Amino acid sequence: MWTLDELYKLKDSKNLAITNSTDKLTFKELWDKSDILANYIIKNTKEKSTVMIYGDKEIEFLISMIASLKAGRSYSPMNISFPIHRVKKIIQVLQSDLVINLSEEEITGEFKELKLIELKDIIKAENSTPIDSTSWVGEEDTAYIIFTSGSTGEPKGVPITKKNIETFTHWFKEYCILESGNYSVLDQAPYSFDLSVIALYVYLPLGAKLVAIDKATSSNLLQLFKEVKEADLNIWISTPSMIELCCYDNSFNSDLLPNLKKLIFIGEVLTKKLSKELKKRFKDIDIINGYGPTEATCGISACYIDDEMINAKDSLPIGKPGEGIEFFIEKGSKFIDKDRELGELVCVGDSVSKGYYKNSYLSDKVFFKAENGKMAYRTGDIVYKINDTYYFKQRKDFQVKLNGFRIELDDITNNLNKIEYIDNSITLPAYEDGKITHLVSYVTLNDKTDLKGLKLTIDIKKKLKEKIQSYMVPKKIIVKESFPLNTNGKIDRNRLLEELN
Ligand code: AMP
C-alpha cells in the first residue's frame, strides 16, 4: 500500500482528505493541487533534492508533502517549534534549493523561499498537468528526512525510503483497520515527529479524513475538544502524554467521542494507570501500544492492551516485532535469548533507515548491516522478553521523552555551553511518580555577566530558544558555584539526580 497509488484511486473523490480549524480539502483537491505544486517543484529544484517544509498543520503542508513525493523529491518536515536558527542549519546540511515556508517567520538564504501566500496563488490554478508515476519517488529513494535531537547539540537527519514506509504500513495496517471502513482520524502529532506517519501513510491511503490539530489547539483543551467532537473521531493517535493531558478534564470520555474505536499510542511508555483510566472512560475501546524509533520509520512492535496485561506484575508490553522486522537483545558483544534477561534491543529489517543523513560517524555507532543483508539499528533501549513478547525497561543513555518529545539532554547542555557567560552545565530530568515532569539545567558562570536571579534565567531561556525547540528549553535553571565531580573527574550526574529527585 503506497500512499500515491492509493491517492490516485481516490483522485476524483469529493470526500474530505483533511480538515483543520479553518480549512478543508477533498481528495480530488489534494490530488490536483499537489500535481500543480509538483510541476513547480520539478522546475525549481534539482533532481533527488530535498524540499524543506516549515509549518504546523496547514492543509498546504499535506499538499507540499504529496507534491514532493510526486516530483520525485524527498521532503523534510519541520514544525514551527524548531527555531529559525536550527532550521537554517538544517537547510545548509540538506542543501535544499526550495523551502516551503508556511509560517510567519522569514527564512532567507541561498535557496528559493516559497511563502504560504505565494503557494496559495500557485495552487489555485484551475488546470494541472498530471505528473507521470515514473517521476514519483521510487522504491529505494528517500521519501522524507526527519530531524531528531542529537547529543552533539546538532539535530541528526533520518532518511526514510518508500520501501521503509511500505514495510511499516504493510504490517501496522492490521492494527488500524475498522470494519465500517469509515475513518475520522486524529492528526495531532507534528509532521516532524514520526508518529504522524500513521495518519499520513496508513490512514490517508485508506480514504480517511485527517483531523489536523495545530500546536495552539493541542494546548487548549476546550478548543481541542470542540474540534474533535465536531469531527466525530473514530481513531485517536497520539503519545500517551497527550491523552493524559486530555484526561485532566472529566468531560473527555465516550459522551464527547461516542464513535471512538481505537486509541493508538507510540513514542513513550504507556502506563497501566493511564490504560485503566482510558478503559473506564471509553467502553470497548482498542488500546494499541506501539513501539519504535524514527530510525526504523515509526513502529516496529505493537500489541493490544488487555486486562490481563494491566493486572500482571510486569509493566505493559511493547508487543512482538512486526512483520518484516526481527528483534535481537544484545548484552556486551553477545546476543542473548533468555527470558527476562536485560539487554539492548537491536532491530533488523526493511523499515530500518540506511543511516543518519551525511553523518557516517554517528551512523557507524548505531547502524550496521546484518548477516541477512538487511539494515540493523541499535535502539539504545534496554528491554527484556517473555515468550517472545518484549518489555521496555529504560534507556541506556541520556535520551529522554518529555511530553512525548524525544530529547537528547546533551543537545541542551551543548547549546547552554555556547552561551558566552556559561562556564559549564548539565541538564537532568525531574521525575514525579516515575514520569519525567520537566527538565532542570545546572550551570556554572564565568565573569562575563552581572545578571542574577530571574533576569539571568530569562536571558538564558531566551538565548536557548533561539537555538533549540521550545519544548527542549528547561523549566528550571539553577546556578552552582561548582559541580560535584565523580572519580573520573566528570560532573557527578547521579549525585545531582539524587539532589533533584
Ligand atoms: P522517536 O524516535 O521519537 O519515536 O522515539 C523513539 C524512542 O521512544 C524509543 O527508542 C524509545 O526509547 C521510546 N519509545 C517509543 N515507543 C515506546 C513505547 N511504547 N514504550 C516505551 N518507550 C517507547
Short mmCIF file of C-alpha atoms and ligand atoms in Angstrom, two decimals:
data_model
loop_
_atom_site.label_atom_id
_atom_site.label_comp_id
_atom_site.label_asym_id
_atom_site.label_seq_id
_atom_site.Cartn_x
_atom_site.Cartn_y
_atom_site.Cartn_z
CA MET A 1 0.00 0.00 0.00
CA TRP A 2 1.75 3.14 -1.22
CA THR A 3 0.16 6.49 -0.48
CA LEU A 4 0.46 7.86 -4.02
CA ASP A 5 -1.04 4.72 -5.64
CA GLU A 6 -3.98 4.82 -3.25
CA LEU A 7 -4.46 8.58 -3.58
CA TYR A 8 -4.51 8.09 -7.37
CA LYS A 9 -7.52 5.76 -6.95
CA LEU A 10 -9.21 8.50 -4.89
CA LYS A 11 -8.34 11.33 -7.26
CA ASP A 12 -11.95 12.08 -8.21
CA SER A 13 -13.36 11.71 -4.70
CA LYS A 14 -15.18 14.65 -3.18
CA ASN A 15 -14.68 13.16 0.30
CA LEU A 16 -12.60 15.16 2.72
CA ALA A 17 -8.93 14.19 2.99
CA ILE A 18 -8.05 16.70 5.70
CA THR A 19 -9.61 19.40 7.84
CA ASN A 20 -8.07 21.87 10.28
CA SER A 21 -9.54 24.71 12.37
CA THR A 22 -10.07 26.91 9.31
CA ASP A 23 -9.69 24.86 6.12
CA LYS A 24 -10.64 21.64 4.44
CA LEU A 25 -9.52 19.76 1.34
CA THR A 26 -11.09 16.92 -0.65
CA PHE A 27 -9.10 14.03 -2.10
CA LYS A 28 -9.68 15.50 -5.57
CA GLU A 29 -8.32 18.87 -4.47
CA LEU A 30 -5.36 17.20 -2.79
CA TRP A 31 -4.57 15.31 -5.99
CA ASP A 32 -4.96 18.28 -8.34
CA LYS A 33 -3.21 20.85 -6.17
CA SER A 34 -0.29 18.54 -5.44
CA ASP A 35 0.08 17.99 -9.21
CA ILE A 36 0.35 21.75 -9.74
CA LEU A 37 2.89 22.11 -6.95
CA ALA A 38 4.85 19.04 -8.11
CA ASN A 39 5.30 20.69 -11.51
CA TYR A 40 6.61 23.80 -9.76
CA ILE A 41 8.99 21.70 -7.62
CA ILE A 42 10.35 19.86 -10.66
CA LYS A 43 11.01 23.18 -12.38
CA ASN A 44 12.63 24.84 -9.37
CA THR A 45 14.74 22.13 -7.76
CA LYS A 46 17.50 19.69 -8.62
CA GLU A 47 16.63 16.03 -9.14
CA LYS A 48 16.62 13.96 -5.92
CA SER A 49 16.95 17.10 -3.80
CA THR A 50 15.09 17.62 -0.52
CA VAL A 51 12.29 20.14 -0.16
CA MET A 52 12.20 21.67 3.29
CA ILE A 53 8.66 22.30 4.58
CA TYR A 54 8.32 24.56 7.61
CA GLY A 55 4.94 24.97 9.23
CA ASP A 56 2.35 23.49 11.54
CA LYS A 57 -0.87 21.80 10.41
CA GLU A 58 -1.79 23.86 7.38
CA ILE A 59 -3.57 21.90 4.65
CA GLU A 60 -0.79 23.22 2.39
CA PHE A 61 1.67 21.17 4.48
CA LEU A 62 -0.06 18.00 3.30
CA ILE A 63 -0.22 19.27 -0.30
CA SER A 64 3.52 20.06 -0.15
CA MET A 65 4.49 16.61 1.17
CA ILE A 66 2.44 14.81 -1.50
CA ALA A 67 3.73 17.17 -4.21
CA SER A 68 7.36 16.46 -3.24
CA LEU A 69 6.79 12.70 -3.46
CA LYS A 70 5.14 13.10 -6.86
CA ALA A 71 8.06 15.25 -8.05
CA GLY A 72 10.49 12.50 -7.05
CA ARG A 73 11.97 14.72 -4.33
CA SER A 74 12.20 13.91 -0.65
CA TYR A 75 10.84 16.38 1.87
CA SER A 76 11.99 17.34 5.33
CA PRO A 77 9.06 18.28 7.58
CA MET A 78 9.93 20.92 10.14
CA ASN A 79 7.47 22.04 12.80
CA ILE A 80 7.24 25.67 13.93
CA SER A 81 8.65 24.60 17.31
CA PHE A 82 12.07 24.47 15.55
CA PRO A 83 13.75 27.89 15.88
CA ILE A 84 14.80 29.56 12.63
CA HIS A 85 18.49 29.29 13.56
CA ARG A 86 18.18 25.50 13.71
CA VAL A 87 16.05 25.38 10.55
CA LYS A 88 18.71 27.33 8.64
CA LYS A 89 21.43 24.97 9.79
CA ILE A 90 19.39 22.01 8.63
CA ILE A 91 18.74 23.65 5.25
CA GLN A 92 22.51 24.01 4.90
CA VAL A 93 23.06 20.35 5.71
CA LEU A 94 20.35 19.30 3.24
CA GLN A 95 21.48 21.85 0.64
CA SER A 96 17.81 22.34 -0.18
CA ASP A 97 17.10 24.64 -3.06
CA LEU A 98 13.45 25.06 -2.10
CA VAL A 99 12.00 25.94 1.29
CA ILE A 100 8.23 25.96 1.57
CA ASN A 101 7.64 28.33 4.44
CA LEU A 102 4.08 28.20 5.77
CA SER A 103 4.94 30.16 8.92
CA GLU A 104 5.06 33.89 9.51
CA GLU A 105 8.82 33.81 10.12
CA GLU A 106 11.34 34.89 7.48
CA ILE A 107 13.79 32.25 6.28
CA THR A 108 16.17 33.84 3.83
CA GLY A 109 19.27 32.29 2.34
CA GLU A 110 20.71 30.81 -0.82
CA PHE A 111 17.56 28.98 -1.74
CA LYS A 112 14.11 29.75 -3.07
CA GLU A 113 11.69 30.51 -0.25
CA LEU A 114 8.08 29.81 -1.19
CA LYS A 115 5.78 31.60 1.24
CA LEU A 116 2.24 30.48 2.05
CA ILE A 117 0.67 33.38 0.17
CA GLU A 118 2.68 32.58 -3.00
CA LEU A 119 1.97 28.87 -2.61
CA LYS A 120 -1.77 29.57 -2.38
CA ASP A 121 -1.51 31.61 -5.54
CA ILE A 122 0.26 28.81 -7.42
CA ILE A 123 -2.11 26.03 -6.40
CA LYS A 124 -5.31 27.95 -7.11
CA ALA A 125 -4.82 27.35 -10.87
CA GLU A 126 -7.75 25.53 -12.49
CA ASN A 127 -5.77 23.07 -14.56
CA SER A 128 -2.98 20.81 -13.52
CA THR A 129 -0.63 18.83 -15.72
CA PRO A 130 -0.60 15.29 -14.29
CA ILE A 131 2.75 14.01 -13.11
CA ASP A 132 3.60 10.64 -14.59
CA SER A 133 4.09 7.96 -11.95
CA THR A 134 7.58 7.27 -13.38
CA SER A 135 8.60 10.63 -11.86
CA TRP A 136 7.39 9.72 -8.37
CA VAL A 137 9.73 8.79 -5.54
CA GLY A 138 10.94 5.24 -6.27
CA GLU A 139 11.24 2.18 -4.03
CA GLU A 140 14.79 2.87 -2.78
CA ASP A 141 14.51 6.66 -2.92
CA THR A 142 14.29 8.76 0.20
CA ALA A 143 10.71 9.89 0.79
CA TYR A 144 11.35 12.10 3.81
CA ILE A 145 14.08 13.11 6.24
CA ILE A 146 13.02 13.70 9.85
CA PHE A 147 15.46 15.53 12.10
CA THR A 148 15.70 14.39 15.69
CA SER A 149 17.59 15.75 18.70
CA GLY A 150 21.32 14.92 18.66
CA SER A 151 23.64 14.64 21.65
CA THR A 152 26.26 16.80 19.90
CA GLY A 153 23.95 19.81 20.02
CA GLU A 154 23.07 19.43 16.33
CA PRO A 155 19.96 17.52 15.20
CA LYS A 156 20.51 14.40 13.11
CA GLY A 157 18.58 13.61 9.95
CA VAL A 158 16.94 10.22 9.48
CA PRO A 159 16.26 9.47 5.79
CA ILE A 160 13.34 7.11 5.24
CA THR A 161 12.73 5.47 1.86
CA LYS A 162 9.48 4.48 0.20
CA LYS A 163 10.40 0.84 0.93
CA ASN A 164 10.94 1.62 4.63
CA ILE A 165 7.47 3.18 4.78
CA GLU A 166 5.81 0.34 2.87
CA THR A 167 7.35 -2.25 5.18
CA PHE A 168 5.94 -0.42 8.18
CA THR A 169 2.48 0.27 6.75
CA HIS A 170 2.04 -3.23 5.33
CA TRP A 171 2.38 -4.64 8.84
CA PHE A 172 0.91 -1.90 11.01
CA LYS A 173 -2.28 -1.61 8.91
CA GLU A 174 -3.63 -4.71 10.71
CA TYR A 175 -3.96 -2.65 13.91
CA CYS A 176 -5.62 0.25 12.12
CA ILE A 177 -8.47 -1.21 10.07
CA LEU A 178 -12.10 -0.74 11.13
CA GLU A 179 -14.84 -2.98 9.76
CA SER A 180 -17.01 0.04 8.95
CA GLY A 181 -14.32 1.43 6.63
CA ASN A 182 -15.19 4.95 7.82
CA TYR A 183 -12.35 6.85 9.32
CA SER A 184 -12.15 10.20 11.04
CA VAL A 185 -8.58 10.21 12.31
CA LEU A 186 -6.73 12.46 14.74
CA ASP A 187 -3.75 14.10 13.03
CA GLN A 188 -2.23 15.90 16.00
CA ALA A 189 1.42 14.80 16.06
CA PRO A 190 3.62 17.40 14.34
CA TYR A 191 4.71 16.23 10.87
CA SER A 192 8.32 16.44 12.10
CA PHE A 193 7.53 13.61 14.53
CA ASP A 194 7.50 10.02 13.18
CA LEU A 195 4.18 9.35 14.92
CA SER A 196 2.47 11.40 12.16
CA VAL A 197 3.45 8.66 9.68
CA ILE A 198 0.46 6.55 10.81
CA ALA A 199 -2.07 9.21 9.80
CA LEU A 200 -0.26 10.10 6.58
CA TYR A 201 0.82 6.72 5.29
CA VAL A 202 -1.66 4.25 6.80
CA TYR A 203 -4.94 6.13 7.15
CA LEU A 204 -4.87 8.69 4.33
CA PRO A 205 -4.47 5.97 1.67
CA LEU A 206 -7.44 4.18 3.26
CA GLY A 207 -9.54 7.21 2.33
CA ALA A 208 -9.61 8.55 5.89
CA LYS A 209 -10.38 12.13 6.85
CA LEU A 210 -7.42 13.51 8.79
CA VAL A 211 -8.44 15.89 11.55
CA ALA A 212 -5.40 18.15 11.78
CA ILE A 213 -4.88 19.80 15.16
CA ASP A 214 -2.33 22.61 15.27
CA LYS A 215 0.14 23.48 18.02
CA ALA A 216 -2.06 26.14 19.62
CA THR A 217 -5.15 23.89 19.71
CA SER A 218 -3.13 21.00 21.14
CA SER A 219 -2.54 23.03 24.27
CA ASN A 220 -6.07 24.42 24.53
CA LEU A 221 -8.30 21.59 25.75
CA LEU A 222 -11.55 23.50 25.23
CA GLN A 223 -10.79 24.17 21.57
CA LEU A 224 -9.31 20.69 21.09
CA PHE A 225 -12.44 19.02 22.46
CA LYS A 226 -14.65 21.23 20.28
CA GLU A 227 -12.73 20.25 17.14
CA VAL A 228 -12.53 16.51 17.85
CA LYS A 229 -16.23 16.40 18.81
CA GLU A 230 -17.23 18.13 15.59
CA ALA A 231 -15.05 15.69 13.66
CA ASP A 232 -16.68 12.72 15.43
CA LEU A 233 -13.34 10.90 15.70
CA ASN A 234 -13.04 7.15 15.20
CA ILE A 235 -9.30 6.87 15.63
CA TRP A 236 -7.11 8.59 18.18
CA ILE A 237 -3.34 8.66 17.51
CA SER A 238 -1.08 10.43 19.99
CA THR A 239 1.60 9.98 22.59
CA PRO A 240 0.36 8.80 25.99
CA SER A 241 1.34 12.24 27.38
CA MET A 242 -1.04 14.00 25.02
CA ILE A 243 -4.05 11.91 26.01
CA GLU A 244 -3.05 12.13 29.67
CA LEU A 245 -3.43 15.89 29.37
CA CYS A 246 -6.95 15.40 27.98
CA CYS A 247 -7.80 13.16 30.95
CA TYR A 248 -7.37 16.12 33.30
CA ASP A 249 -10.83 17.09 32.08
CA ASN A 250 -13.64 14.76 33.14
CA SER A 251 -15.63 15.51 30.01
CA PHE A 252 -13.05 13.59 27.95
CA ASN A 253 -14.98 10.35 27.55
CA SER A 254 -17.33 8.50 25.23
CA ASP A 255 -20.01 11.20 25.57
CA LEU A 256 -17.58 13.55 23.83
CA LEU A 257 -16.43 10.94 21.29
CA PRO A 258 -19.18 8.30 21.00
CA ASN A 259 -17.72 6.71 17.86
CA LEU A 260 -14.13 6.44 19.00
CA LYS A 261 -12.96 2.87 18.35
CA LYS A 262 -9.17 2.84 18.65
CA LEU A 263 -6.51 4.57 20.69
CA ILE A 264 -3.12 4.19 19.03
CA PHE A 265 -0.04 5.10 21.05
CA ILE A 266 3.62 5.10 20.06
CA GLY A 267 6.51 7.13 21.31
CA GLU A 268 6.90 6.64 25.04
CA VAL A 269 5.94 4.44 27.97
CA LEU A 270 2.23 3.70 28.25
CA THR A 271 1.36 3.19 31.91
CA LYS A 272 -1.16 0.80 33.44
CA LYS A 273 -2.76 3.68 35.31
CA LEU A 274 -3.48 5.57 32.11
CA SER A 275 -4.71 2.45 30.29
CA LYS A 276 -7.12 1.68 33.16
CA GLU A 277 -8.40 5.23 33.14
CA LEU A 278 -8.97 5.15 29.38
CA LYS A 279 -10.79 1.82 29.56
CA LYS A 280 -13.10 3.39 32.16
CA ARG A 281 -13.82 6.45 30.03
CA PHE A 282 -14.21 4.65 26.70
CA LYS A 283 -16.01 1.31 26.86
CA ASP A 284 -15.00 -1.42 24.36
CA ILE A 285 -12.11 0.61 23.03
CA ASP A 286 -8.98 -0.91 21.43
CA ILE A 287 -5.80 0.33 23.09
CA ILE A 288 -2.70 -0.27 20.98
CA ASN A 289 0.74 0.14 22.47
CA GLY A 290 3.16 0.61 19.59
CA TYR A 291 6.88 0.95 19.98
CA GLY A 292 9.58 2.17 17.64
CA PRO A 293 12.18 4.81 16.83
CA THR A 294 12.28 7.35 13.98
CA GLU A 295 15.32 5.40 12.72
CA ALA A 296 13.03 2.44 11.89
CA THR A 297 10.27 4.57 10.31
CA CYS A 298 7.72 4.67 13.14
CA GLY A 299 6.70 1.44 14.84
CA ILE A 300 8.46 -1.92 14.96
CA SER A 301 6.38 -3.76 17.55
CA ALA A 302 2.88 -3.43 18.92
CA CYS A 303 0.15 -5.14 20.89
CA TYR A 304 -3.42 -4.67 22.06
CA ILE A 305 -3.53 -3.90 25.77
CA ASP A 306 -5.90 -6.25 27.60
CA ASP A 307 -6.97 -6.58 31.25
CA GLU A 308 -4.61 -9.49 31.82
CA MET A 309 -1.64 -7.29 30.91
CA ILE A 310 -2.93 -4.50 33.14
CA ASN A 311 -3.26 -6.89 36.08
CA ALA A 312 0.10 -8.62 35.53
CA LYS A 313 3.21 -7.84 37.59
CA ASP A 314 5.31 -6.65 34.64
CA SER A 315 4.89 -3.25 33.06
CA LEU A 316 2.79 -3.14 29.88
CA PRO A 317 4.48 -4.96 27.00
CA ILE A 318 5.56 -3.27 23.77
CA GLY A 319 4.44 -6.38 21.91
CA LYS A 320 6.02 -8.66 19.34
CA PRO A 321 8.14 -7.46 16.41
CA GLY A 322 6.12 -6.51 13.35
CA GLU A 323 6.17 -8.36 10.04
CA GLY A 324 9.43 -7.68 8.21
CA ILE A 325 11.30 -6.86 11.44
CA GLU A 326 13.45 -9.06 13.69
CA PHE A 327 14.45 -8.27 17.27
CA PHE A 328 17.69 -9.24 18.99
CA ILE A 329 18.80 -8.46 22.52
CA GLU A 330 22.47 -7.56 22.81
CA LYS A 331 24.46 -7.79 26.02
CA GLY A 332 28.12 -6.89 25.82
CA SER A 333 29.11 -8.22 22.42
CA LYS A 334 26.73 -11.19 22.52
CA PHE A 335 23.12 -11.71 21.56
CA ILE A 336 21.12 -13.30 24.37
CA ASP A 337 17.97 -15.35 24.14
CA LYS A 338 16.94 -15.97 27.74
CA ASP A 339 13.60 -14.73 29.03
CA ARG A 340 13.77 -11.78 31.44
CA GLU A 341 17.44 -11.08 30.75
CA LEU A 342 18.09 -7.38 30.11
CA GLY A 343 19.99 -6.05 27.11
CA GLU A 344 19.89 -3.50 24.32
CA LEU A 345 17.29 -4.01 21.64
CA VAL A 346 18.66 -4.30 18.11
CA CYS A 347 16.12 -4.30 15.29
CA VAL A 348 16.77 -5.63 11.81
CA GLY A 349 14.57 -5.25 8.74
CA ASP A 350 13.34 -3.29 5.79
CA SER A 351 11.85 -0.45 7.79
CA VAL A 352 15.27 0.45 9.23
CA SER A 353 16.87 3.55 7.70
CA LYS A 354 20.24 3.29 5.92
CA GLY A 355 21.77 5.65 8.48
CA TYR A 356 21.87 9.30 9.51
CA TYR A 357 21.95 11.83 6.70
CA LYS A 358 25.54 12.66 5.72
CA ASN A 359 26.79 11.57 9.12
CA SER A 360 28.74 8.35 8.83
CA TYR A 361 30.41 8.93 12.19
CA LEU A 362 27.11 8.77 14.11
CA SER A 363 25.64 6.17 11.75
CA ASP A 364 28.53 3.76 12.30
CA LYS A 365 27.87 3.86 16.05
CA VAL A 366 24.30 2.56 15.80
CA PHE A 367 23.56 1.28 12.30
CA PHE A 368 25.10 -1.78 10.66
CA LYS A 369 24.32 -4.37 8.02
CA ALA A 370 23.08 -7.65 9.48
CA GLU A 371 24.08 -11.08 8.19
CA ASN A 372 20.90 -11.29 6.11
CA GLY A 373 21.93 -8.10 4.31
CA LYS A 374 19.23 -6.00 5.94
CA MET A 375 19.86 -2.85 7.93
CA ALA A 376 20.15 -3.15 11.71
CA TYR A 377 19.80 -0.41 14.33
CA ARG A 378 20.88 -0.40 17.96
CA THR A 379 17.95 1.34 19.63
CA GLY A 380 19.64 2.36 22.91
CA ASP A 381 16.58 0.88 24.64
CA ILE A 382 17.13 -1.68 27.38
CA VAL A 383 14.47 -4.37 27.09
CA TYR A 384 13.66 -7.94 28.07
CA LYS A 385 11.33 -10.53 26.65
CA ILE A 386 8.95 -13.16 27.97
CA ASN A 387 7.78 -15.76 25.40
CA ASP A 388 8.74 -13.50 22.51
CA THR A 389 6.78 -10.56 23.86
CA TYR A 390 9.02 -7.59 24.59
CA TYR A 391 9.06 -5.18 27.53
CA PHE A 392 10.73 -1.77 27.65
CA LYS A 393 12.81 -1.18 30.78
CA GLN A 394 14.82 2.02 30.30
CA ARG A 395 17.23 3.94 28.09
CA LYS A 396 20.93 3.18 28.23
CA ASP A 397 21.89 6.80 27.50
CA PHE A 398 20.72 10.36 28.18
CA GLN A 399 17.90 10.43 25.69
CA VAL A 400 14.56 11.20 27.34
CA LYS A 401 10.94 11.64 26.40
CA LEU A 402 9.28 14.75 27.78
CA ASN A 403 5.57 15.09 26.98
CA GLY A 404 6.23 12.63 24.17
CA PHE A 405 9.06 14.67 22.63
CA ARG A 406 12.40 12.95 22.08
CA ILE A 407 15.23 14.97 23.61
CA GLU A 408 18.94 14.31 23.98
CA LEU A 409 19.85 16.03 27.25
CA ASP A 410 23.30 16.77 25.84
CA ASP A 411 21.68 18.67 22.96
CA ILE A 412 20.51 21.20 25.59
CA THR A 413 23.78 21.11 27.54
CA ASN A 414 25.89 21.71 24.42
CA ASN A 415 23.76 24.69 23.46
CA LEU A 416 23.89 26.07 27.01
CA ASN A 417 27.67 25.85 26.91
CA LYS A 418 27.69 28.07 23.81
CA ILE A 419 26.27 30.99 25.85
CA GLU A 420 29.24 33.29 26.44
CA TYR A 421 28.84 33.58 30.22
CA ILE A 422 28.18 29.91 30.95
CA ASP A 423 31.24 28.02 32.03
CA ASN A 424 29.76 24.54 32.21
CA SER A 425 26.34 22.95 32.51
CA ILE A 426 24.37 19.76 32.81
CA THR A 427 20.70 19.07 32.13
CA LEU A 428 18.72 16.50 34.08
CA PRO A 429 15.17 15.16 34.17
CA ALA A 430 12.93 15.75 37.20
CA TYR A 431 10.58 12.87 37.95
CA GLU A 432 7.20 12.51 39.64
CA ASP A 433 5.65 9.03 40.04
CA GLY A 434 8.35 7.62 37.75
CA LYS A 435 7.46 10.02 34.91
CA ILE A 436 9.55 12.95 33.73
CA THR A 437 7.66 16.15 34.51
CA HIS A 438 10.24 18.75 33.48
CA LEU A 439 13.94 19.40 32.83
CA VAL A 440 16.39 21.21 35.06
CA SER A 441 19.71 22.67 33.94
CA TYR A 442 22.53 23.32 36.38
CA VAL A 443 25.04 25.92 35.23
CA THR A 444 28.27 27.47 36.46
CA LEU A 445 29.07 31.01 35.30
CA ASN A 446 32.21 32.90 34.35
CA ASP A 447 32.61 36.64 34.91
CA LYS A 448 31.08 37.74 31.58
CA THR A 449 27.70 38.63 33.10
CA ASP A 450 26.28 40.59 36.01
CA LEU A 451 22.82 39.12 35.53
CA LYS A 452 21.34 37.36 38.55
CA GLY A 453 18.15 35.55 39.62
CA LEU A 454 15.10 35.84 37.40
CA LYS A 455 16.83 38.16 34.91
CA LEU A 456 19.58 35.59 34.39
CA THR A 457 17.09 32.74 33.95
CA ILE A 458 15.06 34.76 31.43
CA ASP A 459 18.18 35.63 29.46
CA ILE A 460 19.40 32.03 29.36
CA LYS A 461 16.00 30.74 28.26
CA LYS A 462 15.74 33.43 25.57
CA LYS A 463 19.17 32.53 24.21
CA LEU A 464 18.33 28.82 24.28
CA LYS A 465 15.03 29.36 22.45
CA GLU A 466 16.98 30.81 19.54
CA LYS A 467 18.92 27.56 19.23
CA ILE A 468 16.67 24.67 20.26
CA GLN A 469 12.99 23.74 20.07
CA SER A 470 10.78 25.46 22.67
CA TYR A 471 9.81 22.10 24.26
CA MET A 472 13.51 21.43 24.97
CA VAL A 473 14.08 24.59 26.99
CA PRO A 474 14.46 23.53 30.65
CA LYS A 475 11.83 24.75 33.10
CA LYS A 476 14.34 25.47 35.85
CA ILE A 477 17.88 26.82 35.72
CA ILE A 478 19.98 26.51 38.85
CA VAL A 479 23.28 28.36 39.23
CA LYS A 480 26.02 26.44 41.05
CA GLU A 481 29.36 27.68 42.37
CA SER A 482 30.91 24.41 41.17
CA PHE A 483 29.82 20.89 40.23
CA PRO A 484 30.33 17.75 42.29
CA LEU A 485 32.73 15.51 40.38
CA ASN A 486 32.85 11.71 40.20
CA THR A 487 36.01 9.61 40.40
CA ASN A 488 36.61 10.12 36.66
CA GLY A 489 36.65 13.86 37.19
CA LYS A 490 33.36 14.29 35.30
CA ILE A 491 30.26 16.08 36.62
CA ASP A 492 28.62 13.67 39.07
CA ARG A 493 25.29 13.28 37.28
CA ASN A 494 23.99 10.71 39.79
CA ARG A 495 24.59 12.94 42.78
CA LEU A 496 22.78 15.84 41.12
CA LEU A 497 19.96 13.49 40.10
CA GLU A 498 19.58 12.38 43.72
CA GLU A 499 19.54 16.01 44.85
CA LEU A 500 16.85 16.80 42.30
CA ASN A 501 14.52 13.88 42.76
P1 AMP B 1 11.05 8.56 18.46
O1 AMP B 1 12.19 8.42 17.54
O2 AMP B 1 10.71 9.97 18.77
O3 AMP B 1 9.86 7.80 18.00
O4 AMP B 1 11.50 7.92 19.85
C1 AMP B 1 11.91 6.59 19.92
C2 AMP B 1 12.13 6.19 21.34
O5 AMP B 1 10.95 6.41 22.11
C3 AMP B 1 12.41 4.72 21.52
O6 AMP B 1 13.76 4.41 21.25
C4 AMP B 1 12.02 4.50 22.96
O7 AMP B 1 13.03 4.94 23.83
C5 AMP B 1 10.82 5.43 23.11
N1 AMP B 1 9.55 4.69 22.88
C6 AMP B 1 8.83 4.65 21.76
N2 AMP B 1 7.71 3.92 21.93
C7 AMP B 1 7.73 3.46 23.20
C8 AMP B 1 6.87 2.63 23.99
N3 AMP B 1 5.73 2.15 23.54
N4 AMP B 1 7.26 2.35 25.26
C9 AMP B 1 8.42 2.85 25.77
N5 AMP B 1 9.25 3.65 25.07
C10 AMP B 1 8.92 3.95 23.80
#
